Coordinates of C-alpha atoms and ligand atoms in Angstrom, one line a residue:
M1 CA 54.8 -18.2 -121.2
Q2 CA 55.5 -21.9 -121.9
V3 CA 55.8 -24.8 -120.6
F4 CA 58.9 -27.0 -120.9
K5 CA 58.9 -30.8 -120.1
F6 CA 62.3 -33.1 -119.4
G7 CA 62.0 -36.8 -119.0
G8 CA 63.9 -39.6 -117.2
A9 CA 66.3 -39.5 -120.5
S10 CA 67.6 -36.0 -120.0
V11 CA 68.3 -36.2 -116.8
K12 CA 69.8 -39.8 -116.8
N13 CA 73.3 -38.7 -115.4
A14 CA 75.3 -35.7 -114.0
E15 CA 76.2 -34.8 -118.1
A16 CA 72.7 -35.0 -119.0
V17 CA 71.7 -32.2 -115.7
R18 CA 74.5 -30.2 -117.1
N19 CA 72.8 -30.0 -120.8
V20 CA 69.5 -29.5 -119.1
T21 CA 71.0 -26.2 -117.4
T22 CA 72.5 -25.6 -120.8
V23 CA 69.3 -25.8 -122.4
L24 CA 67.3 -23.8 -120.1
N25 CA 70.0 -20.8 -119.9
M26 CA 69.0 -20.4 -123.2
Y27 CA 65.5 -19.5 -122.6
K28 CA 66.6 -17.1 -119.2
R29 CA 64.7 -14.1 -119.9
Q30 CA 61.4 -15.9 -120.4
P31 CA 58.7 -17.0 -118.3
L32 CA 58.8 -20.8 -118.3
V33 CA 57.2 -23.5 -115.8
V34 CA 59.8 -26.6 -115.9
V35 CA 58.2 -30.0 -115.4
I36 CA 61.1 -32.8 -114.8
S37 CA 60.9 -36.7 -114.7
A38 CA 63.2 -39.3 -112.4
M39 CA 66.0 -39.4 -113.5
G40 CA 67.2 -42.1 -115.9
K41 CA 65.2 -45.5 -114.3
S42 CA 65.1 -44.5 -110.7
T43 CA 61.2 -45.0 -111.2
N44 CA 61.7 -48.5 -111.5
A45 CA 64.3 -48.7 -109.0
L46 CA 61.7 -46.9 -106.2
E47 CA 59.2 -49.8 -107.6
A48 CA 61.6 -52.8 -106.7
I49 CA 61.6 -50.5 -102.9
H50 CA 57.9 -50.4 -103.1
H51 CA 57.7 -54.2 -103.9
S52 CA 60.2 -55.0 -100.9
I53 CA 57.7 -53.2 -98.7
I54 CA 54.8 -55.3 -100.1
T55 CA 56.5 -58.1 -99.7
N56 CA 58.8 -58.1 -96.4
D57 CA 61.3 -59.6 -98.7
G58 CA 64.7 -58.3 -96.7
K59 CA 65.6 -55.9 -99.2
L60 CA 64.3 -52.7 -98.7
D61 CA 67.0 -51.5 -97.1
S62 CA 69.9 -52.2 -99.6
H63 CA 67.6 -51.1 -102.5
I64 CA 66.8 -47.6 -100.9
E65 CA 70.8 -47.6 -100.2
T66 CA 71.3 -48.3 -104.1
F67 CA 68.9 -45.2 -105.2
N68 CA 70.6 -42.7 -102.7
K69 CA 74.0 -43.8 -104.2
F70 CA 73.1 -43.4 -107.6
H71 CA 71.4 -39.5 -106.3
D72 CA 74.8 -38.9 -104.5
E73 CA 77.1 -39.6 -107.2
I74 CA 75.2 -37.5 -109.6
I75 CA 75.4 -34.4 -106.9
D76 CA 79.1 -35.1 -106.4
E77 CA 79.9 -34.8 -110.0
L78 CA 77.7 -31.7 -110.6
F79 CA 79.0 -29.8 -107.9
Q80 CA 82.9 -28.5 -106.7
L81 CA 81.6 -28.2 -103.0
D82 CA 80.0 -31.3 -101.3
R83 CA 76.2 -30.6 -100.5
P84 CA 75.6 -32.5 -97.7
W85 CA 72.6 -30.9 -96.7
L86 CA 71.2 -31.6 -100.2
K87 CA 72.2 -35.4 -100.0
E88 CA 70.6 -35.5 -96.8
H89 CA 67.2 -33.9 -97.9
I90 CA 66.6 -36.7 -100.5
S91 CA 67.5 -39.6 -98.1
N92 CA 65.2 -37.9 -95.5
L93 CA 62.4 -38.2 -98.3
F94 CA 62.6 -42.3 -97.3
K95 CA 62.1 -41.3 -93.6
E96 CA 58.4 -42.8 -93.7
V97 CA 59.3 -45.4 -96.1
K98 CA 62.5 -46.8 -93.4
A99 CA 60.1 -46.7 -90.7
L100 CA 58.5 -49.5 -92.4
S101 CA 61.3 -51.4 -92.8
G102 CA 61.1 -55.2 -91.6
K103 CA 57.3 -55.1 -90.9
E104 CA 54.2 -56.7 -92.3
F105 CA 52.7 -54.1 -94.3
T106 CA 49.2 -53.8 -93.4
G107 CA 48.2 -50.5 -95.4
N108 CA 46.6 -49.8 -99.0
P109 CA 49.7 -50.8 -101.3
D110 CA 48.2 -48.6 -104.3
Q111 CA 48.9 -45.4 -101.6
L112 CA 52.2 -46.8 -100.6
Y113 CA 52.7 -47.0 -104.4
D114 CA 52.3 -43.5 -105.0
H115 CA 54.3 -42.3 -101.8
V116 CA 57.4 -43.9 -102.9
V117 CA 57.7 -43.6 -106.5
S118 CA 57.2 -40.3 -106.0
I119 CA 60.5 -39.7 -104.0
G120 CA 62.2 -39.9 -107.6
E121 CA 60.4 -37.0 -108.8
L122 CA 61.2 -35.1 -105.8
S123 CA 64.8 -35.7 -105.9
S124 CA 65.8 -35.3 -109.5
T125 CA 63.4 -31.8 -109.3
L126 CA 66.0 -31.1 -106.1
I127 CA 69.1 -31.6 -107.5
I128 CA 67.9 -29.7 -110.7
D129 CA 67.4 -27.1 -109.0
N130 CA 70.1 -26.6 -107.2
H131 CA 72.1 -26.5 -110.2
L132 CA 70.6 -24.0 -111.8
K133 CA 71.0 -22.0 -109.2
C134 CA 74.9 -22.3 -109.4
S135 CA 74.6 -21.7 -112.9
G136 CA 72.6 -18.1 -112.1
V137 CA 69.4 -19.1 -113.2
N138 CA 66.8 -18.3 -110.4
S139 CA 65.1 -20.9 -109.9
I140 CA 62.1 -21.4 -107.7
W141 CA 61.1 -25.0 -106.9
V142 CA 57.5 -26.0 -106.6
D143 CA 55.8 -29.3 -105.2
A144 CA 53.5 -30.1 -107.9
R145 CA 51.5 -32.0 -105.1
T146 CA 50.5 -28.8 -104.0
L147 CA 49.0 -27.9 -107.1
V148 CA 47.7 -30.8 -109.2
K149 CA 45.1 -32.1 -107.5
T150 CA 43.4 -35.8 -108.4
D151 CA 41.0 -38.0 -106.6
S152 CA 41.8 -41.0 -104.7
N153 CA 42.9 -43.3 -107.5
Y154 CA 46.1 -44.0 -106.6
K155 CA 48.3 -44.9 -109.4
E156 CA 46.1 -43.6 -112.1
G157 CA 44.8 -40.2 -110.5
R158 CA 42.0 -38.6 -112.3
I159 CA 42.4 -34.7 -112.6
D160 CA 40.4 -32.4 -110.6
W161 CA 40.6 -29.7 -113.6
E162 CA 38.8 -27.2 -111.7
E163 CA 40.5 -27.2 -108.6
T164 CA 44.2 -27.5 -110.5
E165 CA 43.2 -24.3 -112.1
R166 CA 41.9 -22.3 -109.5
L167 CA 45.4 -23.6 -107.9
M168 CA 47.7 -23.0 -110.3
K169 CA 45.9 -19.6 -110.9
A170 CA 46.2 -18.4 -108.0
Q171 CA 49.3 -19.7 -106.3
L172 CA 52.0 -20.3 -109.3
M173 CA 50.8 -17.4 -111.7
P174 CA 52.5 -14.9 -109.7
N175 CA 55.6 -16.5 -109.4
V176 CA 56.0 -16.7 -113.6
S177 CA 58.0 -14.1 -114.4
E178 CA 60.9 -13.3 -116.8
N179 CA 63.2 -12.9 -113.9
S180 CA 62.6 -16.5 -112.7
V181 CA 62.3 -20.0 -113.9
I182 CA 59.7 -22.8 -111.8
I183 CA 61.0 -26.2 -111.2
T184 CA 58.4 -28.5 -110.3
Q185 CA 57.9 -32.4 -111.0
G186 CA 56.2 -34.4 -113.2
F187 CA 53.7 -37.1 -113.1
I188 CA 52.6 -36.5 -109.2
G189 CA 49.7 -34.5 -107.6
S190 CA 47.8 -35.1 -104.3
D191 CA 44.2 -35.9 -103.6
S192 CA 41.4 -34.1 -101.8
N193 CA 43.3 -34.9 -98.2
N194 CA 46.7 -33.8 -99.8
T195 CA 47.9 -37.4 -100.4
T196 CA 50.2 -38.3 -103.0
T197 CA 48.9 -39.6 -105.7
T198 CA 50.4 -40.5 -109.3
L199 CA 49.3 -40.1 -113.3
G200 CA 50.4 -43.1 -114.2
R201 CA 53.6 -44.8 -115.5
E202 CA 55.1 -42.1 -117.8
G203 CA 52.7 -39.1 -116.8
S204 CA 55.2 -36.8 -116.8
D205 CA 54.2 -35.5 -120.6
Y206 CA 50.1 -35.5 -119.1
S207 CA 51.6 -33.0 -116.5
A208 CA 53.1 -30.8 -118.6
A209 CA 49.6 -30.5 -120.7
I210 CA 48.4 -30.0 -117.4
F211 CA 50.4 -26.8 -116.4
A212 CA 50.2 -25.6 -119.9
Y213 CA 46.2 -25.8 -119.8
C214 CA 46.1 -24.0 -116.7
L215 CA 48.2 -21.7 -117.1
N216 CA 47.2 -20.8 -120.5
A217 CA 50.8 -21.1 -122.0
D218 CA 51.9 -20.1 -125.3
N219 CA 52.9 -23.4 -126.6
M220 CA 54.7 -26.3 -125.0
T221 CA 57.9 -28.0 -125.6
I222 CA 58.8 -31.8 -124.6
W223 CA 62.6 -32.3 -125.0
K224 CA 63.4 -36.1 -126.1
D225 CA 66.5 -37.9 -126.9
V226 CA 64.8 -38.0 -130.7
P227 CA 64.9 -35.1 -133.1
G228 CA 60.9 -35.2 -132.9
V229 CA 58.5 -37.3 -133.4
L230 CA 59.3 -39.7 -136.4
N231 CA 57.0 -41.6 -138.2
A232 CA 58.4 -45.5 -136.4
D233 CA 60.1 -46.0 -133.3
P234 CA 64.1 -45.2 -134.3
R235 CA 65.4 -48.6 -132.1
K236 CA 63.1 -50.5 -134.4
Y237 CA 63.3 -48.7 -137.7
S238 CA 67.0 -47.4 -138.5
N239 CA 65.5 -45.3 -141.3
A240 CA 62.6 -43.7 -139.3
V241 CA 62.0 -40.1 -140.8
K242 CA 61.3 -37.2 -138.7
L243 CA 57.8 -35.4 -138.7
D244 CA 57.7 -31.8 -139.3
E245 CA 54.3 -30.9 -138.5
V246 CA 51.6 -33.4 -136.9
S247 CA 48.0 -32.4 -136.3
Y248 CA 46.4 -32.9 -132.7
T249 CA 44.1 -35.5 -134.1
E250 CA 47.0 -37.4 -136.1
A251 CA 49.1 -37.1 -132.6
I252 CA 46.0 -38.5 -130.7
E253 CA 46.1 -41.5 -132.7
L254 CA 49.6 -41.8 -132.7
A255 CA 49.9 -41.9 -129.4
Y256 CA 46.3 -44.0 -128.6
Y257 CA 48.1 -46.7 -130.5
G258 CA 51.5 -46.8 -128.7
A259 CA 53.7 -44.7 -130.5
S260 CA 55.7 -43.9 -126.8
V261 CA 57.1 -40.8 -127.4
I262 CA 53.7 -39.0 -126.5
H263 CA 52.2 -40.1 -123.7
P264 CA 48.4 -40.8 -124.6
R265 CA 46.8 -38.2 -122.5
T266 CA 49.0 -35.2 -123.4
I267 CA 47.7 -34.0 -126.4
Q268 CA 43.7 -33.3 -125.5
P269 CA 44.0 -30.8 -123.1
L270 CA 46.2 -28.7 -124.9
Q271 CA 44.0 -29.2 -128.0
R272 CA 41.2 -27.7 -126.2
K273 CA 42.9 -24.3 -125.6
N274 CA 44.3 -24.8 -128.9
I275 CA 48.4 -24.4 -127.4
K276 CA 51.2 -25.4 -129.7
M277 CA 53.4 -28.6 -128.6
W278 CA 57.0 -28.9 -129.8
V279 CA 58.8 -32.1 -129.8
N280 CA 62.7 -31.0 -129.5
S281 CA 65.8 -33.1 -128.7
F282 CA 67.7 -32.1 -126.0
V283 CA 70.7 -33.2 -128.4
N284 CA 70.4 -31.2 -130.2
P285 CA 68.1 -28.0 -128.9
K286 CA 68.5 -25.4 -131.4
A287 CA 67.4 -27.5 -134.4
T288 CA 63.6 -27.9 -135.7
G289 CA 61.5 -30.6 -133.5
T290 CA 58.3 -31.7 -134.5
L291 CA 55.4 -28.7 -133.9
I292 CA 51.9 -30.6 -133.2
S293 CA 49.0 -28.4 -133.6
Q294 CA 45.6 -27.7 -135.4
D295 CA 45.8 -26.6 -138.1
A296 CA 49.6 -28.8 -139.0
T297 CA 49.1 -30.4 -142.0
T298 CA 50.2 -34.0 -141.8
N299 CA 52.1 -35.5 -144.5
T300 CA 50.0 -38.5 -145.7
N301 CA 52.2 -39.9 -147.8
I302 CA 54.4 -40.8 -145.0
P303 CA 53.2 -44.1 -143.4
S304 CA 54.0 -44.2 -139.6
Y305 CA 54.8 -47.6 -137.8
I306 CA 53.6 -48.1 -134.2
N307 CA 54.7 -51.6 -133.0
Q308 CA 53.8 -53.6 -129.9
N309 CA 55.4 -56.6 -128.7
G310 CA 54.7 -59.1 -126.2
Q311 CA 51.2 -59.0 -127.5
W312 CA 48.7 -62.2 -125.7
L313 CA 45.9 -63.4 -128.2
I314 CA 43.4 -64.1 -126.2
T315 CA 40.5 -66.2 -127.8
I316 CA 36.8 -66.7 -125.9
A317 CA 34.0 -68.5 -126.7
T318 CA 30.6 -69.8 -124.5
R319 CA 31.0 -72.9 -123.0
D320 CA 28.4 -75.1 -125.4
F321 CA 29.6 -72.5 -128.1
S322 CA 26.5 -71.2 -128.9
F323 CA 26.6 -67.2 -130.4
I324 CA 28.7 -64.5 -128.7
V325 CA 25.9 -62.1 -127.7
E326 CA 25.4 -58.7 -125.9
E327 CA 25.1 -60.9 -122.3
H328 CA 28.2 -62.3 -123.1
L329 CA 30.3 -59.1 -124.0
S330 CA 29.0 -57.3 -121.1
Q331 CA 30.4 -60.4 -118.6
I332 CA 33.8 -59.8 -120.8
F333 CA 34.5 -56.1 -120.4
D334 CA 33.3 -56.3 -116.8
L335 CA 36.3 -58.7 -116.2
F336 CA 38.6 -57.0 -118.4
S337 CA 38.0 -53.7 -116.1
K338 CA 37.7 -55.2 -113.2
H339 CA 41.4 -56.3 -113.9
K340 CA 42.7 -52.8 -115.1
V341 CA 43.4 -54.6 -118.3
K342 CA 43.0 -52.6 -121.6
I343 CA 42.0 -53.8 -124.7
D344 CA 44.7 -52.9 -127.7
I345 CA 42.4 -54.6 -130.8
M346 CA 39.3 -56.8 -130.6
Q347 CA 37.2 -59.0 -133.2
N348 CA 33.9 -61.2 -132.7
S349 CA 33.0 -63.8 -134.8
A350 CA 29.4 -65.8 -134.2
I351 CA 31.1 -67.8 -131.5
Y352 CA 34.3 -66.5 -130.7
F353 CA 35.7 -63.0 -129.1
T354 CA 39.2 -62.4 -129.2
V355 CA 41.4 -59.8 -128.3
A356 CA 45.0 -58.6 -127.8
V357 CA 46.1 -56.9 -124.7
H358 CA 49.7 -56.3 -123.1
N359 CA 49.9 -55.9 -119.5
L360 CA 52.0 -57.7 -116.4
E361 CA 51.4 -61.6 -116.9
W362 CA 50.1 -62.0 -113.2
R363 CA 47.7 -59.8 -113.9
L364 CA 46.6 -61.4 -117.3
L365 CA 46.8 -64.7 -115.7
A366 CA 44.5 -63.5 -113.1
L367 CA 42.4 -61.9 -115.6
I368 CA 42.6 -65.3 -117.6
D369 CA 41.7 -67.7 -114.6
D370 CA 38.1 -65.4 -114.1
L371 CA 37.2 -65.5 -117.6
K372 CA 37.7 -69.7 -117.5
E373 CA 34.9 -69.4 -114.8
I374 CA 32.5 -68.8 -117.3
F375 CA 34.1 -69.5 -120.8
N376 CA 36.6 -71.4 -123.1
V377 CA 39.3 -69.6 -122.8
K378 CA 42.8 -70.2 -125.5
Y379 CA 45.6 -67.6 -125.4
N380 CA 49.0 -67.6 -126.8
T381 CA 51.7 -65.0 -125.8
D382 CA 54.3 -63.4 -127.9
A383 CA 52.1 -62.0 -131.0
E384 CA 52.9 -58.3 -132.4
L385 CA 50.5 -55.7 -132.8
I386 CA 51.6 -53.5 -135.5
T387 CA 49.4 -50.1 -136.4
I388 CA 50.8 -48.6 -139.5
R389 CA 49.0 -44.7 -140.2
H390 CA 48.9 -44.1 -144.0
Y391 CA 49.0 -47.2 -145.0
N392 CA 49.4 -48.6 -148.8
D393 CA 49.0 -52.2 -150.3
S394 CA 52.3 -53.2 -151.0
I395 CA 53.7 -52.3 -147.1
I396 CA 51.0 -54.4 -146.0
K397 CA 52.1 -57.4 -148.0
E398 CA 55.3 -57.1 -147.3
L399 CA 54.9 -56.9 -143.6
V400 CA 52.8 -60.0 -143.5
T401 CA 55.0 -62.2 -145.8
D402 CA 56.3 -65.3 -143.7
R403 CA 53.9 -64.7 -140.8
V404 CA 51.0 -65.9 -139.3
V405 CA 48.1 -63.3 -139.4
Y406 CA 45.9 -63.4 -136.2
M407 CA 43.7 -60.5 -136.4
E408 CA 43.6 -57.6 -139.2
Q409 CA 41.7 -54.8 -139.3
K410 CA 41.5 -51.8 -142.0
T411 CA 39.9 -48.4 -142.1
R412 CA 40.6 -45.3 -144.4
E413 CA 43.8 -44.1 -142.8
T414 CA 44.9 -47.3 -140.4
Y415 CA 45.5 -50.9 -141.1
R416 CA 46.3 -53.0 -137.9
V417 CA 47.4 -56.6 -137.8
L418 CA 48.5 -58.8 -134.6
L419 CA 51.2 -61.4 -136.4
G420 CA 52.6 -64.2 -134.6
E421 CA 55.6 -66.1 -136.4
K422 CA 55.4 -69.3 -138.6
E423 CA 56.3 -72.5 -136.8
D424 CA 58.7 -74.2 -139.0
Ligands
ADP501 P1 61.4 -39.3 -121.9 O1 62.3 -39.3 -121.5 O2 60.9 -37.9 -122.3 O3 60.5 -40.3 -121.0 P2 60.4 -41.8 -123.6 O4 61.9 -42.3 -123.6 O5 59.1 -41.7 -123.4 O6 61.2 -40.2 -123.1 O7 60.0 -41.0 -125.3 C1 61.0 -41.1 -126.1 C2 62.0 -42.7 -127.0 O8 60.5 -42.5 -127.9 C3 62.8 -42.3 -127.8 O9 64.4 -42.6 -127.6 C4 62.3 -43.4 -128.9 O10 62.7 -44.8 -129.2 C5 60.8 -44.0 -128.6 N1 59.5 -43.6 -129.5 C6 58.6 -44.5 -129.9 N2 58.0 -44.1 -131.1 C7 58.6 -42.8 -131.4 C8 58.6 -42.3 -132.7 N3 57.2 -42.4 -133.4 N4 58.8 -41.8 -133.0 C9 60.1 -40.9 -132.1 N5 60.4 -41.3 -130.6 C10 60.0 -42.3 -130.4
LIG502 N1 58.7 -40.9 -113.7 C1 57.4 -41.6 -113.8 C2 57.8 -42.8 -114.9 O1 59.1 -43.5 -115.0 C3 57.1 -40.7 -115.1 C4 57.3 -40.0 -116.1 O2 58.8 -40.3 -116.4 O3 57.0 -40.0 -117.4 O4 57.1 -43.2 -115.4
MG503 MG1 59.5 -41.7 -119.8

């Protein structure tokens, strides 16, 4: 059996949903589990709904209406006959949320977040399941929360692999066959109390890998709006080229350094069971995409670029400019961990500890405030972190010309540089 994953871009409107149905029809007589994200940017819209509840800003009802209208219009475009029950089903997903309107919220905001944002994936899969049925595909809608079990770390649920595998084998496996297609949600799960959890933004690739791992899939395919894994983000590099093959290790490195085409946690579960992964284009579904596997030979003649804008450079020193020693580092790391800020690159000298990070502004400011209680802290925003795998010297020279180099690190395979703009 195979696991497919369709992301937000592949189901962003009615035409995109029709395309997904066409792709799935190409695989009609094969056992398939299909993991789907929320439509387009609807997770962002749900985050706005969550914000309205928390702040009681009076915009909740209108945000819900916008979300429902977006989905209703897609339903109207997709189906010839009106489907009031489908619209009602989606609207009813907001029942508990609507009850919070106009009230001060006193519960756990992260738990509420997971409840609210899960509505995106539930809605998209209900619509796609219906559309598939209309096109003659025998699809079975499955609530991923009954299978993907996590701890209660809301917004970043950690998988209970044993329980998830047990449930998937016992409850899902018997329904996987060439006569039907399983349609389920990415990104969502539930804890041991069956309370909804999520796996972190962009987590649907990871969900697909969880299904593939637990069901011992033959392979997994993620369908994207690009021809495969490219050597750079095509939004920034118009001459980016497709990588035909990438090893698990290379894919993990690329994702870890921020190549946003694959969620960083996706590869490890596949690697553990040696499950091949394809990154294919939903625009051109017959074309060969990128194969990620154990034996793939990474073409080291093609350098890969990963650009991360919006980096904050934070420089930390002791108040008396004494040496930075282990005790200080441990205080610093505790604060980064407390504020849930991941360090993208770090460097220390005798008296300075310097990091680059990217995160929400309010979170970084709160972290800096805490650091300032103990240390001298300076920071500047708007730096760019560029990582190059399989670099060469001429690339580096070109890259740093006319820019300020804040930090630079080199290993045999990877060059990383934090750059700022020169002031005139
Ligand atoms: P999904 O719809 O599954 O959520 P994403 O939008 O997260 O898909 O990922 C696809 C996007 O990733 C592409 O549109 C592309 O702009 C971007 N991207 C960044 N780096 C790369 C890369 N190295 N190769 C291909 N796409 C990349
Ligand atoms: N819908 C979620 C998000 O936008 C998960 C995903 O698409 O991967 O983050
Ligand atoms: Mg995405």
